[in-house]
CSV table of C-alpha atoms in Angstrom, one decimal:
chain,number,residue,atom,x,y,z
A,1,MET,CA,77.5,54.7,31.9
A,2,LYS,CA,79.8,51.8,31.0
A,3,ILE,CA,80.1,50.5,27.4
A,4,VAL,CA,82.0,47.7,25.7
A,5,ASN,CA,85.1,48.6,23.8
A,6,GLY,CA,84.6,46.1,21.0
A,7,ASP,CA,88.2,46.5,19.6
A,8,LYS,CA,89.8,45.7,23.0
A,9,LEU,CA,87.3,42.8,23.5
A,10,ILE,CA,88.0,41.2,20.1
A,11,LYS,CA,91.8,41.7,20.6
A,12,PHE,CA,91.6,39.9,24.0
A,13,ILE,CA,89.4,37.1,22.7
A,14,ASN,CA,91.6,36.5,19.6
A,15,GLY,CA,94.7,36.3,21.9
A,16,LYS,CA,93.1,33.8,24.2
A,17,TRP,CA,90.7,31.9,21.9
A,18,GLN,CA,93.1,30.7,19.2
A,19,GLY,CA,90.4,29.5,16.8
A,20,ARG,CA,88.8,27.0,19.2
A,21,ALA,CA,85.6,25.3,18.1
A,22,CYS,CA,82.4,25.2,20.2
A,23,PRO,CA,82.8,22.5,22.9
A,24,MET,CA,79.2,21.5,22.4
A,25,CYS,CA,78.8,21.1,18.6
A,26,GLY,CA,82.3,21.4,17.3
A,27,ILE,CA,81.5,24.2,14.9
A,28,GLY,CA,83.5,27.4,15.3
A,29,LYS,CA,81.2,30.2,14.2
A,30,TRP,CA,80.9,32.7,17.1
A,31,VAL,CA,79.0,36.0,17.6
A,32,VAL,CA,80.3,38.5,20.2
A,33,THR,CA,77.6,40.8,21.7
A,34,ASP,CA,78.3,44.5,22.2
A,35,LYS,CA,76.5,44.7,25.5
A,36,ILE,CA,77.7,44.0,29.1
A,37,PHE,CA,75.4,41.8,31.3
A,38,GLU,CA,75.6,41.1,35.0
A,39,LEU,CA,75.9,37.7,36.8
A,40,ARG,CA,74.6,38.2,40.3
A,41,GLU,CA,75.4,36.2,43.4
A,42,TYR,CA,72.8,33.6,44.2
A,43,ASN,CA,70.9,34.5,47.4
A,44,ASP,CA,68.5,31.6,47.8
A,45,GLY,CA,66.1,33.1,45.2
A,46,ASN,CA,66.0,36.5,46.8
A,47,LEU,CA,67.0,39.6,44.9
A,48,VAL,CA,69.7,41.5,46.8
A,49,VAL,CA,70.6,44.9,45.5
A,50,GLY,CA,73.5,47.0,46.9
A,51,LYS,CA,76.8,46.4,48.6
A,52,ASN,CA,75.7,43.0,50.0
A,53,CYS,CA,75.6,41.3,46.6
A,54,SER,CA,78.5,40.3,44.4
A,55,VAL,CA,78.1,41.1,40.6
A,56,VAL,CA,80.3,40.0,37.7
A,57,PRO,CA,80.1,42.0,34.4
A,58,VAL,CA,80.2,39.6,31.5
A,59,VAL,CA,80.1,39.8,27.7
A,60,PRO,CA,78.3,36.8,26.1
A,61,ILE,CA,79.9,34.9,23.1
A,62,ILE,CA,77.3,32.8,21.3
A,63,CYS,CA,77.8,29.8,18.9
A,64,GLU,CA,75.6,30.6,15.9
A,65,ASN,CA,75.2,26.8,15.2
A,66,CYS,CA,73.9,25.5,18.6
A,67,GLY,CA,73.4,28.6,20.8
A,68,ASN,CA,76.0,27.5,23.4
A,69,THR,CA,77.0,30.7,25.3
A,70,ILE,CA,80.3,31.4,26.9
A,71,PHE,CA,80.8,34.4,29.2
A,72,VAL,CA,84.0,36.5,29.2
A,73,ASN,CA,84.6,38.7,32.2
A,74,ALA,CA,84.5,42.3,30.8
A,75,ILE,CA,86.9,43.7,33.4
A,76,ILE,CA,89.6,41.1,32.9
A,77,ALA,CA,89.2,41.6,29.2
A,78,GLU,CA,89.7,45.3,29.8
A,79,ALA,CA,86.6,45.9,27.6
A,80,VAL,CA,84.7,48.2,29.9
A,81,GLU,CA,85.0,51.9,29.4
A,82,GLU,CA,83.1,55.1,30.4
A,83,LYS,CA,80.8,56.5,27.8
């Protein structure tokens, strides 16, 4: 099972984010989730499971003011670890 290494994720985000405000509302109060989600390749509305479908693991970062959600690729952020 894969889990998010919160320390690595926060370190990555702090290095890249540099205190930016939300692009939608201008407020900068963000919440980082501790779960990994999947973005699946669109296949004309059909669910494709297995090797024929591309999946991107992401960690959502949510603006507490307006709900705007930004996804960070969990692999590029090196935040994915074995449990």
